[in-house]
mmCIF file of C-alpha atoms in Angstrom:
data_model
loop_
_atom_site.group_PDB
_atom_site.id
_atom_site.type_symbol
_atom_site.label_atom_id
_atom_site.label_comp_id
_atom_site.label_asym_id
_atom_site.label_seq_id
_atom_site.Cartn_x
_atom_site.Cartn_y
_atom_site.Cartn_z
ATOM 1 C CA MET A 1 0.046 0.045 -0.046
ATOM 2 C CA ALA A 2 1.481 3.446 -0.950
ATOM 3 C CA ALA A 3 2.211 5.871 1.948
ATOM 4 C CA ARG A 4 -0.144 8.572 2.505
ATOM 5 C CA PRO A 5 1.069 12.000 1.014
ATOM 6 C CA ARG A 6 2.344 14.253 3.790
ATOM 7 C CA TRP A 7 3.411 17.325 1.875
ATOM 8 C CA GLY A 8 1.977 19.983 -0.393
ATOM 9 C CA VAL A 9 3.441 18.343 -3.519
ATOM 10 C CA PRO A 10 3.787 14.696 -4.541
ATOM 11 C CA HIS A 11 6.115 12.499 -2.376
ATOM 12 C CA LEU A 12 9.305 12.269 -4.457
ATOM 13 C CA VAL A 13 12.014 11.807 -1.820
ATOM 14 C CA PRO A 14 13.149 8.279 -1.011
ATOM 15 C CA ARG A 15 12.612 7.601 2.705
ATOM 16 C CA GLY A 16 15.659 8.463 4.782
ATOM 17 C CA ARG A 17 17.575 10.007 1.719
ATOM 18 C CA GLY A 18 16.414 13.676 2.165
ATOM 19 C CA LEU A 19 19.351 14.850 4.387
ATOM 20 C CA ARG A 20 22.771 13.541 5.160
ATOM 21 C CA VAL A 21 25.583 15.053 7.041
ATOM 22 C CA GLY A 22 29.192 15.412 6.284
ATOM 23 C CA ARG A 23 32.336 15.834 8.264
ATOM 24 C CA GLY A 24 31.824 17.945 11.320
ATOM 25 C CA GLY A 25 28.121 17.189 11.625
ATOM 26 C CA ARG A 26 27.185 19.636 8.917
ATOM 27 C CA ALA A 27 23.999 19.196 6.883
ATOM 28 C CA ARG A 28 24.160 18.329 3.078
ATOM 29 C CA LEU A 29 21.415 17.325 0.921
ATOM 30 C CA GLY A 30 21.971 13.774 -0.374
ATOM 31 C CA TRP A 31 18.886 13.779 -2.539
ATOM 32 C CA PRO A 32 16.795 16.807 -3.647
ATOM 33 C CA SER A 33 13.969 17.535 -1.407
ATOM 34 C CA TYR A 34 10.904 18.230 -3.425
ATOM 35 C CA GLY A 35 8.686 18.797 -0.286
ATOM 36 C CA VAL A 36 8.764 22.215 1.183
ATOM 37 C CA GLY A 37 7.193 21.370 4.676
ATOM 38 C CA PRO A 38 3.788 20.325 5.896
ATOM 39 C CA VAL A 39 0.631 21.931 4.291
ATOM 40 C CA SER A 40 -0.407 24.834 6.413
ATOM 41 C CA ASP A 41 -3.815 25.520 7.535
ATOM 42 C CA SER A 42 -4.578 29.193 7.936
ATOM 43 C CA SER A 43 -7.443 28.392 10.357
ATOM 44 C CA ASP A 44 -4.617 27.648 12.954
ATOM 45 C CA GLU A 45 -2.717 30.888 12.370
ATOM 46 C CA ARG A 46 -4.612 32.793 15.030
ATOM 47 C CA PRO A 47 -3.401 34.867 17.948
ATOM 48 C CA GLY A 48 -1.615 33.001 20.648
ATOM 49 C CA ILE A 49 -0.451 30.111 18.648
ATOM 50 C CA HIS A 50 3.279 29.840 17.635
ATOM 51 C CA PRO A 51 3.691 29.376 13.812
ATOM 52 C CA ASN A 52 5.621 26.183 14.618
ATOM 53 C CA VAL A 53 2.575 24.893 16.616
ATOM 54 C CA ALA A 54 0.311 25.841 13.830
ATOM 55 C CA LYS A 55 2.353 23.771 11.463
ATOM 56 C CA VAL A 56 2.161 20.758 13.698
ATOM 57 C CA ILE A 57 -1.452 20.985 14.017
ATOM 58 C CA ALA A 58 -1.825 21.140 10.165
ATOM 59 C CA ALA A 59 0.506 18.139 9.767
ATOM 60 C CA ALA A 60 -1.462 16.232 12.140
ATOM 61 C CA ARG A 61 -4.616 16.833 10.292
ATOM 62 C CA GLU A 62 -3.066 15.724 7.101
ATOM 63 C CA LEU A 63 -2.476 12.358 8.805
ATOM 64 C CA GLY A 64 -6.156 12.302 10.307
ATOM 65 C CA LEU A 65 -5.239 13.301 13.814
ATOM 66 C CA GLU A 66 -6.754 16.093 15.818
ATOM 67 C CA ILE A 67 -4.327 17.230 18.449
ATOM 68 C CA GLU A 68 -4.662 19.810 21.190
ATOM 69 C CA PRO A 69 -1.263 21.232 22.023
ATOM 70 C CA ARG A 70 -0.715 22.585 25.549
ATOM 71 C CA GLN A 71 1.571 25.443 26.440
ATOM 72 C CA PHE A 72 3.880 25.733 29.367
ATOM 73 C CA PRO A 73 5.512 29.050 29.668
ATOM 74 C CA ASP A 74 8.284 27.793 31.875
ATOM 75 C CA GLY A 75 9.365 25.379 29.021
ATOM 76 C CA THR A 76 9.546 21.492 28.792
ATOM 77 C CA LYS A 77 13.086 21.177 27.618
ATOM 78 C CA THR A 78 13.923 17.986 29.518
ATOM 79 C CA ALA A 79 11.663 14.974 30.117
ATOM 80 C CA ALA A 80 11.432 15.560 33.712
ATOM 81 C CA ASP A 81 10.404 19.114 33.079
ATOM 82 C CA ALA A 82 7.736 18.073 30.743
ATOM 83 C CA ALA A 83 6.470 15.219 32.961
ATOM 84 C CA ALA A 84 6.296 17.711 36.004
ATOM 85 C CA ALA A 85 4.515 20.252 34.089
ATOM 86 C CA ILE A 86 1.864 18.060 32.523
ATOM 87 C CA GLY A 87 1.537 15.815 35.541
ATOM 88 C CA VAL A 88 2.335 12.470 34.127
ATOM 89 C CA ASP A 89 5.037 9.820 34.535
ATOM 90 C CA VAL A 90 8.346 10.629 32.988
ATOM 91 C CA GLY A 91 7.974 7.291 30.866
ATOM 92 C CA GLN A 92 5.115 8.908 28.968
ATOM 93 C CA ILE A 93 7.364 11.716 27.643
ATOM 94 C CA VAL A 94 8.532 11.198 24.007
ATOM 95 C CA LYS A 95 12.191 12.276 23.718
ATOM 96 C CA SER A 96 12.897 13.363 20.021
ATOM 97 C CA LEU A 97 16.528 12.382 19.484
ATOM 98 C CA ILE A 98 18.238 13.264 16.206
ATOM 99 C CA PHE A 99 21.413 11.325 15.216
ATOM 100 C CA ALA A 100 23.396 10.640 12.098
ATOM 101 C CA VAL A 101 23.892 7.022 11.134
ATOM 102 C CA ASP A 102 26.760 6.549 8.696
ATOM 103 C CA GLY A 103 25.881 10.075 7.513
ATOM 104 C CA GLU A 104 22.133 9.645 7.243
ATOM 105 C CA VAL A 105 19.972 11.785 9.622
ATOM 106 C CA VAL A 106 17.407 9.589 11.585
ATOM 107 C CA LEU A 107 15.055 10.278 14.355
ATOM 108 C CA ALA A 108 14.760 8.122 17.578
ATOM 109 C CA TYR A 109 11.651 8.636 19.814
ATOM 110 C CA VAL A 110 12.601 7.356 23.205
ATOM 111 C CA SER A 111 10.714 7.031 26.470
ATOM 112 C CA GLY A 112 11.714 9.782 28.953
ATOM 113 C CA ALA A 113 12.547 7.069 31.298
ATOM 114 C CA ASN A 114 15.066 5.553 29.145
ATOM 115 C CA GLN A 115 18.595 6.357 27.841
ATOM 116 C CA LEU A 116 19.293 5.784 24.139
ATOM 117 C CA ASP A 117 21.817 3.072 23.138
ATOM 118 C CA GLU A 118 23.463 4.470 20.076
ATOM 119 C CA SER A 119 24.793 1.068 18.980
ATOM 120 C CA LYS A 120 21.200 -0.181 18.950
ATOM 121 C CA LEU A 121 20.080 2.746 16.836
ATOM 122 C CA ALA A 122 22.959 2.229 14.330
ATOM 123 C CA ASP A 123 21.996 -1.560 14.045
ATOM 124 C CA ALA A 124 18.191 -0.590 13.629
ATOM 125 C CA ALA A 125 19.055 1.822 10.879
ATOM 126 C CA GLY A 126 21.379 -0.756 9.120
ATOM 127 C CA GLY A 127 24.596 1.157 9.828
ATOM 128 C CA LEU A 128 27.879 1.091 11.708
ATOM 129 C CA LYS A 129 28.516 4.426 13.186
ATOM 130 C CA CYS A 130 25.857 6.600 15.179
ATOM 131 C CA SER A 131 26.879 10.265 15.920
ATOM 132 C CA ARG A 132 25.341 13.397 17.338
ATOM 133 C CA VAL A 133 24.471 16.347 14.875
ATOM 134 C CA ASP A 134 24.332 19.985 15.892
ATOM 135 C CA ALA A 135 21.485 22.260 16.168
ATOM 136 C CA ASP A 136 21.696 23.521 12.504
ATOM 137 C CA VAL A 137 21.427 19.834 11.112
ATOM 138 C CA VAL A 138 18.297 19.381 13.474
ATOM 139 C CA ARG A 139 16.635 22.405 12.131
ATOM 140 C CA ALA A 140 17.481 21.645 8.436
ATOM 141 C CA ALA A 141 16.166 18.027 8.692
ATOM 142 C CA THR A 142 13.089 18.669 10.771
ATOM 143 C CA GLY A 143 12.277 22.352 10.409
ATOM 144 C CA TYR A 144 12.200 22.638 14.232
ATOM 145 C CA PRO A 145 14.630 23.480 16.943
ATOM 146 C CA ILE A 146 16.239 21.138 19.325
ATOM 147 C CA GLY A 147 13.584 20.432 22.077
ATOM 148 C CA GLY A 148 10.663 21.113 19.905
ATOM 149 C CA VAL A 149 10.848 18.345 17.101
ATOM 150 C CA PRO A 150 7.304 16.780 16.721
ATOM 151 C CA PRO A 151 6.921 13.236 15.597
ATOM 152 C CA PHE A 152 5.643 14.281 12.091
ATOM 153 C CA GLY A 153 5.525 17.073 9.655
ATOM 154 C CA HIS A 154 9.248 17.392 9.101
ATOM 155 C CA ALA A 155 11.000 19.458 6.560
ATOM 156 C CA THR A 156 12.597 16.382 5.020
ATOM 157 C CA GLU A 157 11.789 12.742 4.755
ATOM 158 C CA LEU A 158 13.470 10.984 7.720
ATOM 159 C CA ARG A 159 13.444 7.444 8.973
ATOM 160 C CA VAL A 160 11.925 7.039 12.404
ATOM 161 C CA PHE A 161 12.709 4.439 15.147
ATOM 162 C CA ILE A 162 10.394 4.115 18.272
ATOM 163 C CA ASP A 163 11.172 2.793 21.725
ATOM 164 C CA PRO A 164 8.612 0.000 22.549
ATOM 165 C CA ASP A 165 8.487 1.153 26.085
ATOM 166 C CA LEU A 166 6.276 4.189 24.897
ATOM 167 C CA LEU A 167 3.686 1.609 23.819
ATOM 168 C CA GLN A 168 2.758 0.518 27.433
ATOM 169 C CA TRP A 169 0.942 3.809 28.178
ATOM 170 C CA PRO A 170 -2.498 4.756 27.136
ATOM 171 C CA GLU A 171 -1.176 8.294 26.175
ATOM 172 C CA VAL A 172 2.163 9.840 25.539
ATOM 173 C CA TRP A 173 3.274 13.418 25.157
ATOM 174 C CA ALA A 174 5.436 14.793 22.214
ATOM 175 C CA ALA A 175 6.833 18.243 21.422
ATOM 176 C CA ALA A 176 4.584 20.413 19.287
ATOM 177 C CA GLY A 177 7.170 22.506 17.546
ATOM 178 C CA THR A 178 8.592 24.509 20.413
ATOM 179 C CA TRP A 179 10.223 24.082 23.808
ATOM 180 C CA HIS A 180 7.123 25.188 25.392
ATOM 181 C CA ASP A 181 4.294 23.192 23.654
ATOM 182 C CA VAL A 182 3.288 19.671 23.866
ATOM 183 C CA PHE A 183 0.465 17.406 22.882
ATOM 184 C CA GLY A 184 -0.929 14.040 24.062
ATOM 185 C CA VAL A 185 -1.545 11.119 21.721
ATOM 186 C CA GLU A 186 -2.055 7.472 21.867
ATOM 187 C CA PRO A 187 1.234 5.709 21.271
ATOM 188 C CA HIS A 188 -0.139 3.360 18.444
ATOM 189 C CA ARG A 189 -1.343 6.454 16.617
ATOM 190 C CA LEU A 190 2.002 7.997 17.148
ATOM 191 C CA VAL A 191 3.550 5.020 15.404
ATOM 192 C CA GLU A 192 1.040 5.175 12.470
ATOM 193 C CA ALA A 193 1.512 8.859 12.011
ATOM 194 C CA SER A 194 5.365 8.839 12.213
ATOM 195 C CA GLU A 195 5.556 5.728 9.999
ATOM 196 C CA GLY A 196 8.244 4.677 12.565
ATOM 197 C CA GLU A 197 9.848 1.251 13.194
ATOM 198 C CA VAL A 198 9.347 0.032 16.701
ATOM 199 C CA THR A 199 12.708 -1.441 18.040
ATOM 200 C CA ASP A 200 14.655 -1.863 21.119
ATOM 201 C CA LEU A 201 16.689 1.307 21.754
ATOM 202 C CA LYS A 202 17.064 1.343 25.433
ATOM 203 C CA ARG A 203 20.643 1.366 27.062
ATOM 204 C CA ALA A 204 20.857 -1.543 29.434
#
């Protein structure tokens, strides 16, 4: 079955080949990216909503999801901050971690209670070396800043890998485009929306 379109133009970028990084963790396009970002919905561009949050809401709707982001002025930069602000278990927080595996930028969604095992992420992506990337690469790949990366609606097509521990909860919370905004979603819907691969990523 063909993947559902997620962009304002036809999906032409092979999955996982939209952005690669060279030496020093700097971004470079490995394939041309024909998508220009998620389709915007002007009905969400109302006062009080950050433009990034409006984009996430629009991207969710393109995937058949209605989300209700919540804003926390003090920020939700860490999983512990987010859990305390929302009033949930830290395990319900989705940590969005961006790495390069053999130069390919990939995303890992990890439970806030866990630490990522980089070697497991490399194995899951079929590569050998997993390395961190800088803030410029994160923004180029996703369209969002570190700490605000949502699970879908990214600027380029990226492979996504998901910690199975997130699936034990009735609801998990992910970033909605900024450090201050998050939204709740059923974890199985998160897997569907992100087209992610569920695989063991937890450091023992």
